[in-house]
């Protein structure tokens, strides 16, 4: 006859008066500290993870979907006090106003003849122009005219409005640090007293003053935290990419360039970095991870980005969100044409706090195994 298995009863679960008393005492204690808005560290220890475990997920918004919704928004939503900007909410963040933990991306459209009312806010903002030429963003009274591929800055607390005096519809990607500012409880917002701020400087004045590589005006002593150069034109960006195209570049990012503050050499914004990177035909980068998050916009080409084993196949106009500490690598699928990606990143925040870490994938020659392929809903 088989011997019955012995059953071990935990010390606090046995059916004895003493154990029942201990359980009752523990429950009463926890109820009391919770009622007084306290928690024991022993209840929170699981939140001290061995590595980052972001709530946001990798995600991609396809241009084909964005474009159709943009066209529909032009008819369905008038430009009033607020912009006609489609905010890209990350599905992993539970309805939070955020594309990544620290950044929000949006796609904004301005129809011919429209003006988006002047306002200012503490979040910093960038505009990366996708389609259309000749519209403008006016920043503190300086009109900055747009062309596809241009990067336009709106520093924190700068008055800004948008206008389109052309016959073309203009579309751009917005990037702001709103989630970070909300986390810090530092949000301020204000409308200007009129629809537009009066012109106080010539159009593109900041480019005339600060847009000369390695040469700065000696009479300008102020060095603001955000770049005083408001327009980084695509012509200059394309020229720089072309000049460096044959360099090896980064094994993880290809020929990657960062837009820089012309006076300090630092990032264009204290909370946001902007990059542009070129992948040569057939190039596949190696995988790495870092504590910063990023949002990519495909400027040109076709290819894929593998994020934690999931393949995201992209083409021009697609927007991709990469979480902190997610392994990622890029591939240019074309054998004849370059691929170009623009991105916003929260790297400056982490670097300023001493929290930026980066690690390469050492296994499998630096490449991930693809376990799934992203399919947009």
XYZ file of C-alpha atoms in Angstrom:
377
model
C 0.000 0.000 0.000
C 1.385 3.378 -1.008
C 2.360 5.689 1.755
C 0.166 8.848 1.865
C 1.934 12.067 0.803
C 2.622 14.401 3.665
C 1.188 17.896 3.356
C 3.146 20.823 4.693
C 0.934 23.543 6.101
C 2.495 27.048 6.172
C 2.935 28.452 9.638
C 0.358 31.193 9.106
C -2.303 28.981 7.455
C -2.782 26.172 9.951
C -6.214 25.814 11.504
C -5.120 26.732 15.004
C -6.323 29.594 17.162
C -2.803 31.033 17.295
C -2.372 31.121 13.525
C -5.830 32.584 12.976
C -4.977 35.305 15.464
C -1.728 36.144 13.648
C -3.504 36.371 10.263
C -6.204 38.570 11.740
C -3.597 40.827 13.354
C -1.674 41.170 10.056
C -4.816 42.033 8.071
C -5.909 44.580 10.648
C -2.441 46.154 10.617
C -2.435 46.518 6.822
C -5.938 47.960 6.821
C -4.820 50.547 9.349
C -1.703 51.691 7.483
C -3.597 51.813 4.156
C -6.346 53.886 5.758
C -3.637 56.344 6.804
C -2.181 56.466 3.263
C 0.885 54.389 4.013
C 2.308 51.187 2.538
C 5.003 48.907 3.823
C 8.127 48.531 1.723
C 7.527 44.767 1.805
C 4.377 45.422 -0.282
C 6.295 47.391 -2.921
C 9.461 45.366 -3.348
C 8.277 43.862 -6.662
C 8.404 47.344 -8.227
C 12.191 47.459 -7.773
C 12.830 45.553 -11.000
C 16.205 44.221 -12.143
C 15.867 46.227 -15.362
C 13.323 48.662 -16.859
C 9.883 47.194 -17.551
C 8.067 49.932 -19.484
C 4.289 49.969 -19.719
C 4.370 51.384 -23.257
C 4.575 48.896 -26.096
C 6.283 49.029 -29.492
C 3.767 50.333 -31.998
C 3.508 51.706 -35.535
C 1.016 54.071 -37.166
C 0.926 53.437 -40.912
C 0.976 56.439 -43.224
C -1.824 54.956 -45.327
C -4.130 55.150 -42.300
C -2.800 58.503 -41.082
C -3.189 60.074 -44.524
C -6.823 59.043 -44.906
C -7.714 60.283 -41.411
C -5.856 63.558 -42.021
C -7.907 64.197 -45.163
C -11.116 63.405 -43.313
C -10.161 65.692 -40.410
C -9.826 68.626 -42.817
C -13.544 68.345 -43.527
C -14.798 67.154 -40.149
C -12.838 69.367 -37.734
C -12.419 73.139 -38.178
C -9.344 74.906 -36.842
C -10.573 76.814 -33.809
C -8.738 77.620 -30.597
C -6.924 74.292 -30.819
C -4.909 72.732 -33.617
C -6.141 70.029 -35.960
C -3.551 67.610 -34.624
C -4.065 63.858 -34.302
C -2.369 62.696 -31.098
C -0.743 59.254 -31.256
C -1.662 57.414 -28.040
C 0.414 54.355 -27.191
C -1.925 51.375 -26.625
C 0.128 50.213 -23.657
C -0.300 53.404 -21.633
C -3.978 53.067 -20.792
C -5.294 56.183 -22.517
C -2.533 58.443 -21.242
C -1.680 61.436 -23.472
C 1.607 59.876 -24.549
C 3.310 58.066 -27.418
C 6.190 57.037 -25.152
C 6.595 57.476 -21.409
C 8.070 60.985 -21.921
C 7.069 62.047 -25.454
C 3.929 62.631 -27.485
C 3.884 62.610 -31.279
C 1.050 63.916 -33.425
C 0.252 64.559 -37.067
C -1.069 68.044 -37.799
C -2.671 69.438 -40.953
C -3.173 73.054 -42.032
C -5.380 73.744 -45.036
C -4.893 76.660 -47.463
C -5.846 79.980 -45.885
C -5.995 78.663 -42.325
C -4.408 80.153 -39.201
C -3.873 78.192 -35.984
C -4.264 80.629 -33.083
C -1.210 81.811 -31.125
C -0.527 80.285 -27.746
C 2.371 79.210 -25.551
C 3.064 76.390 -23.115
C 5.836 74.953 -20.995
C 6.234 71.774 -23.083
C 8.841 72.125 -25.819
C 7.807 71.216 -29.350
C 9.254 70.329 -32.731
C 7.668 70.153 -36.190
C 9.029 67.788 -38.837
C 7.459 68.664 -42.176
C 5.970 65.738 -44.116
C 4.076 67.360 -47.000
C 3.569 70.832 -48.454
C 5.653 73.969 -48.915
C 5.227 77.612 -47.963
C 3.210 77.523 -44.750
C 4.886 78.891 -41.630
C 5.218 78.643 -37.894
C 5.700 82.024 -36.236
C 7.816 81.763 -33.067
C 7.899 84.874 -30.870
C 7.121 86.994 -33.910
C 9.506 85.291 -36.366
C 7.942 83.449 -39.285
C 9.728 80.200 -40.089
C 8.708 78.891 -43.504
C 8.231 75.178 -44.112
C 9.372 72.680 -46.729
C 9.312 68.863 -46.608
C 12.055 67.456 -44.385
C 12.555 70.701 -42.460
C 12.834 70.597 -38.666
C 11.296 73.593 -36.871
C 11.674 74.228 -33.136
C 9.279 75.814 -30.676
C 11.128 76.272 -27.364
C 9.305 76.154 -24.054
C 7.056 79.160 -23.322
C 7.500 80.689 -26.794
C 4.492 82.321 -28.412
C 3.714 80.480 -31.638
C 1.050 80.311 -34.308
C 0.792 78.575 -37.669
C -0.399 80.025 -40.966
C -0.886 78.779 -44.502
C -1.116 81.489 -47.158
C -0.481 79.020 -49.994
C -2.778 76.864 -52.076
C -1.263 73.644 -50.670
C -2.300 71.545 -47.709
C 0.624 71.210 -45.308
C 1.168 68.229 -42.994
C 3.796 67.754 -40.305
C 4.683 65.563 -37.351
C 4.625 67.267 -33.964
C 6.854 66.084 -31.135
C 6.434 67.373 -27.580
C 7.538 66.440 -24.061
C 4.001 66.742 -22.651
C 4.057 63.408 -20.739
C 7.251 64.473 -18.964
C 5.877 67.916 -18.106
C 2.675 66.358 -16.782
C 4.665 63.940 -14.623
C 6.584 66.882 -13.172
C 3.328 68.836 -12.591
C 4.882 71.775 -14.469
C 2.216 72.424 -17.116
C 1.441 76.051 -17.973
C -0.619 77.137 -21.005
C -1.776 80.527 -22.248
C -3.548 81.939 -25.318
C -2.233 85.121 -26.913
C -4.583 88.116 -26.874
C -4.942 88.017 -30.679
C -5.007 85.206 -33.254
C -1.409 85.918 -34.260
C 1.658 87.474 -32.658
C 2.788 90.631 -34.515
C 5.965 90.194 -36.548
C 8.994 91.404 -34.607
C 11.797 89.910 -36.723
C 12.318 89.178 -40.421
C 11.233 85.752 -41.712
C 13.777 82.996 -40.984
C 15.890 85.485 -38.989
C 17.289 82.798 -36.687
C 18.618 80.861 -39.679
C 20.321 83.982 -40.990
C 21.897 84.580 -37.573
C 22.740 81.063 -36.359
C 22.546 78.802 -39.415
C 26.218 78.910 -40.399
C 28.189 75.788 -39.499
C 31.009 76.445 -36.999
C 30.499 80.224 -37.216
C 28.557 82.161 -34.572
C 27.838 85.894 -34.273
C 30.194 87.349 -31.671
C 27.736 90.040 -30.575
C 25.130 87.501 -29.422
C 25.956 86.722 -25.791
C 22.778 84.972 -24.668
C 22.892 81.171 -24.793
C 19.384 79.823 -24.226
C 18.848 76.217 -23.150
C 16.969 75.484 -26.365
C 18.620 76.079 -29.712
C 18.226 79.670 -30.961
C 18.195 78.250 -34.499
C 14.517 77.621 -35.213
C 14.877 76.125 -38.704
C 17.055 73.154 -39.643
C 16.399 72.941 -43.374
C 16.195 69.670 -45.259
C 18.640 71.003 -47.860
C 21.394 71.241 -45.240
C 20.414 67.949 -43.612
C 20.473 66.110 -46.930
C 23.848 67.646 -47.758
C 25.295 66.423 -44.445
C 23.918 62.906 -44.929
C 25.321 62.805 -48.456
C 28.747 64.005 -47.308
C 28.955 61.271 -44.644
C 27.187 58.517 -46.556
C 30.321 56.438 -47.206
C 31.415 56.448 -43.558
C 30.915 53.272 -41.549
C 28.718 55.128 -39.093
C 27.265 53.420 -36.037
C 26.847 49.624 -36.042
C 23.469 50.194 -34.357
C 22.100 53.229 -36.218
C 23.927 53.577 -39.529
C 24.979 57.084 -40.569
C 23.179 58.796 -37.683
C 23.384 62.554 -37.143
C 22.016 64.613 -34.267
C 20.647 68.116 -34.787
C 22.697 70.340 -32.485
C 22.433 73.607 -30.548
C 24.737 75.935 -32.553
C 26.169 77.668 -29.469
C 26.636 74.801 -27.011
C 26.906 71.756 -29.251
C 24.280 70.055 -27.102
C 20.825 68.763 -28.036
C 18.362 71.156 -29.656
C 16.117 71.032 -26.571
C 17.002 70.320 -22.925
C 14.424 67.512 -22.833
C 14.415 66.258 -26.414
C 17.017 65.207 -28.970
C 16.362 65.059 -32.714
C 18.176 62.618 -34.993
C 18.270 61.781 -38.673
C 19.878 58.576 -39.907
C 20.681 56.994 -43.250
C 20.727 53.268 -43.956
C 22.523 52.265 -47.131
C 20.892 49.758 -49.528
C 20.599 46.353 -47.861
C 22.159 47.566 -44.618
C 21.117 45.835 -41.402
C 22.267 47.350 -38.137
C 23.039 45.383 -35.005
C 20.666 45.331 -32.055
C 21.083 47.356 -28.899
C 18.938 48.795 -26.132
C 19.023 51.997 -24.079
C 17.055 53.622 -21.305
C 15.698 56.349 -23.593
C 12.518 56.070 -25.653
C 12.143 57.233 -29.262
C 9.583 57.999 -31.964
C 10.652 57.483 -35.590
C 9.238 58.949 -38.793
C 10.195 57.292 -42.084
C 11.422 60.067 -44.388
C 12.372 57.883 -47.329
C 12.633 54.229 -48.275
C 11.297 50.863 -47.204
C 12.585 48.509 -44.556
C 11.921 47.116 -41.126
C 12.757 47.639 -37.480
C 12.865 44.626 -35.173
C 11.829 45.562 -31.626
C 12.126 42.877 -28.934
C 11.735 40.193 -31.588
C 8.761 41.793 -33.360
C 9.280 42.940 -36.951
C 7.762 46.263 -38.016
C 7.792 46.612 -41.810
C 7.802 50.300 -42.699
C 7.657 52.674 -45.646
C 7.578 56.445 -46.168
C 5.489 58.345 -43.617
C 5.081 55.534 -41.080
C 5.628 56.477 -37.418
C 7.139 53.975 -34.962
C 7.393 54.132 -31.152
C 10.253 52.317 -29.403
C 10.066 51.784 -25.612
C 12.948 52.253 -23.173
C 15.247 49.236 -22.856
C 13.746 47.522 -25.898
C 16.178 45.712 -28.168
C 15.961 47.194 -31.654
C 17.725 47.011 -34.995
C 16.996 48.453 -38.444
C 17.064 47.000 -41.961
C 16.916 48.783 -45.322
C 14.930 46.401 -47.538
C 15.952 48.063 -50.805
C 19.003 46.903 -52.739
C 19.255 50.176 -54.679
C 17.972 53.094 -52.552
C 18.921 54.645 -49.233
C 16.446 54.708 -46.358
C 16.237 57.764 -44.091
C 14.658 57.951 -40.629
C 13.969 61.014 -38.464
C 13.458 60.583 -34.721
C 12.756 62.391 -31.482
C 14.295 60.963 -28.312
C 14.189 61.729 -24.585
C 17.913 61.008 -24.187
C 18.824 64.489 -22.803
C 16.578 63.958 -19.767
C 18.193 60.655 -18.864
C 21.706 61.955 -19.498
C 21.089 64.990 -17.277
C 19.938 62.693 -14.466
C 22.781 60.214 -14.916
C 20.303 57.510 -15.946
C 21.237 56.912 -19.582
C 22.494 53.383 -20.159
C 23.083 51.551 -23.413
C 23.817 47.883 -24.058
C 24.534 45.928 -27.246
C 23.123 42.487 -27.974
C 26.118 40.149 -27.876
C 24.443 36.866 -28.836
C 23.720 35.683 -32.396
C 26.175 38.145 -33.920
C 24.110 41.046 -32.592
C 20.827 40.162 -34.317
C 17.483 39.198 -32.818
C 15.336 36.233 -33.685
C 12.076 37.417 -35.244
C 9.174 35.872 -33.333
C 6.261 37.911 -34.746
C 5.357 40.542 -37.335
C 3.400 43.685 -36.455
C 0.005 43.907 -38.107
C -1.812 47.219 -37.754
C -5.490 47.041 -36.877
